[in-house]
Amino acid sequence: MTPPPAQRSGLAAYLLWFFCLTGICGLHRFYLGRPWSGLLWLVTFGLLGIGQIVDLFLMPSMLREENRERRLDALYVMQQRQMRA
């Protein structure tokens, strides 16, 4: 039996979001499994800061969605292993 997948940390996501104040925007989006929008945030400095402010409020739902996807992926892998056995 496989161990449950590691959940994404809210604290880590908010710390990565906070790095935008140093000029590195979008790291939280990479962490939460959104590489294309993370790249967009990185190139445009968080959509000129507006996207960063919006993400402050969207972060809880992005965390829930990423953690849900990770759990479902782990269940799928576990189910596939059981079917092979």
Short mmCIF file of C-alpha atoms in Angstrom, two decimals:
data_model
loop_
_atom_site.label_atom_id
_atom_site.label_comp_id
_atom_site.label_asym_id
_atom_site.label_seq_id
_atom_site.Cartn_x
_atom_site.Cartn_y
_atom_site.Cartn_z
CA MET A 1 0.00 0.00 0.00
CA THR A 2 1.35 3.42 -0.91
CA PRO A 3 1.53 6.26 1.59
CA PRO A 4 -0.85 9.16 1.08
CA PRO A 5 0.53 11.99 -1.07
CA ALA A 6 2.11 14.95 0.63
CA GLN A 7 -0.32 17.85 0.88
CA ARG A 8 0.71 21.30 -0.30
CA SER A 9 1.30 23.67 2.59
CA GLY A 10 -0.65 26.90 2.86
CA LEU A 11 2.21 28.55 4.71
CA ALA A 12 4.68 27.67 1.95
CA ALA A 13 2.28 28.94 -0.73
CA TYR A 14 1.81 32.27 1.05
CA LEU A 15 5.57 32.63 1.61
CA LEU A 16 6.17 32.08 -2.10
CA TRP A 17 3.43 34.61 -2.86
CA PHE A 18 5.21 37.07 -0.59
CA PHE A 19 8.41 36.81 -2.69
CA CYS A 20 6.72 39.09 -5.23
CA LEU A 21 7.76 42.00 -3.04
CA THR A 22 11.34 41.15 -4.01
CA GLY A 23 10.46 41.08 -7.72
CA ILE A 24 10.07 37.31 -8.14
CA CYS A 25 6.37 36.80 -8.84
CA GLY A 26 4.51 33.60 -9.67
CA LEU A 27 6.45 31.10 -7.57
CA HIS A 28 3.30 30.22 -5.65
CA ARG A 29 1.60 29.28 -8.93
CA PHE A 30 4.43 26.92 -9.86
CA TYR A 31 4.16 25.38 -6.38
CA LEU A 32 0.41 24.89 -6.80
CA GLY A 33 0.73 23.11 -10.13
CA ARG A 34 -0.01 25.99 -12.49
CA PRO A 35 3.19 26.35 -14.54
CA TRP A 36 1.76 28.37 -17.44
CA SER A 37 0.17 31.04 -15.29
CA GLY A 38 3.27 30.95 -13.07
CA LEU A 39 5.38 31.78 -16.10
CA LEU A 40 2.97 34.58 -17.05
CA TRP A 41 3.17 36.00 -13.51
CA LEU A 42 6.96 35.71 -13.59
CA VAL A 43 7.28 37.61 -16.88
CA THR A 44 4.68 40.31 -16.11
CA PHE A 45 5.55 40.81 -12.43
CA GLY A 46 2.27 39.32 -11.27
CA LEU A 47 0.22 41.05 -13.98
CA LEU A 48 1.68 44.34 -12.76
CA GLY A 49 0.75 43.51 -9.18
CA ILE A 50 -2.97 43.21 -9.80
CA GLY A 51 -2.78 39.44 -10.29
CA GLN A 52 -0.78 39.09 -7.11
CA ILE A 53 -3.46 40.89 -5.10
CA VAL A 54 -6.19 38.73 -6.67
CA ASP A 55 -4.16 35.61 -5.89
CA LEU A 56 -4.06 36.56 -2.24
CA PHE A 57 -7.80 35.86 -2.15
CA LEU A 58 -7.73 32.91 -4.58
CA MET A 59 -4.98 31.07 -2.73
CA PRO A 60 -7.25 28.99 -0.45
CA SER A 61 -9.21 27.60 -3.40
CA MET A 62 -6.01 26.94 -5.39
CA LEU A 63 -4.61 25.03 -2.40
CA ARG A 64 -7.78 22.96 -2.02
CA GLU A 65 -7.84 22.13 -5.72
CA GLU A 66 -4.17 21.10 -5.86
CA ASN A 67 -4.48 18.94 -2.74
CA ARG A 68 -7.65 17.32 -4.11
CA GLU A 69 -5.91 16.54 -7.42
CA ARG A 70 -2.95 15.02 -5.58
CA ARG A 71 -5.25 12.76 -3.54
CA LEU A 72 -7.18 11.67 -6.64
CA ASP A 73 -3.96 10.92 -8.53
CA ALA A 74 -2.75 8.78 -5.62
CA LEU A 75 -6.07 6.90 -5.52
CA TYR A 76 -5.88 6.28 -9.26
CA VAL A 77 -2.33 4.90 -8.99
CA MET A 78 -3.33 2.71 -6.07
CA GLN A 79 -6.35 1.40 -8.00
CA GLN A 80 -4.19 0.63 -11.04
CA ARG A 81 -1.72 -1.30 -8.86
CA GLN A 82 -4.54 -3.33 -7.32
CA MET A 83 -5.92 -4.20 -10.74
CA ARG A 84 -2.50 -5.48 -11.86
CA ALA A 85 -2.06 -7.65 -8.78
#
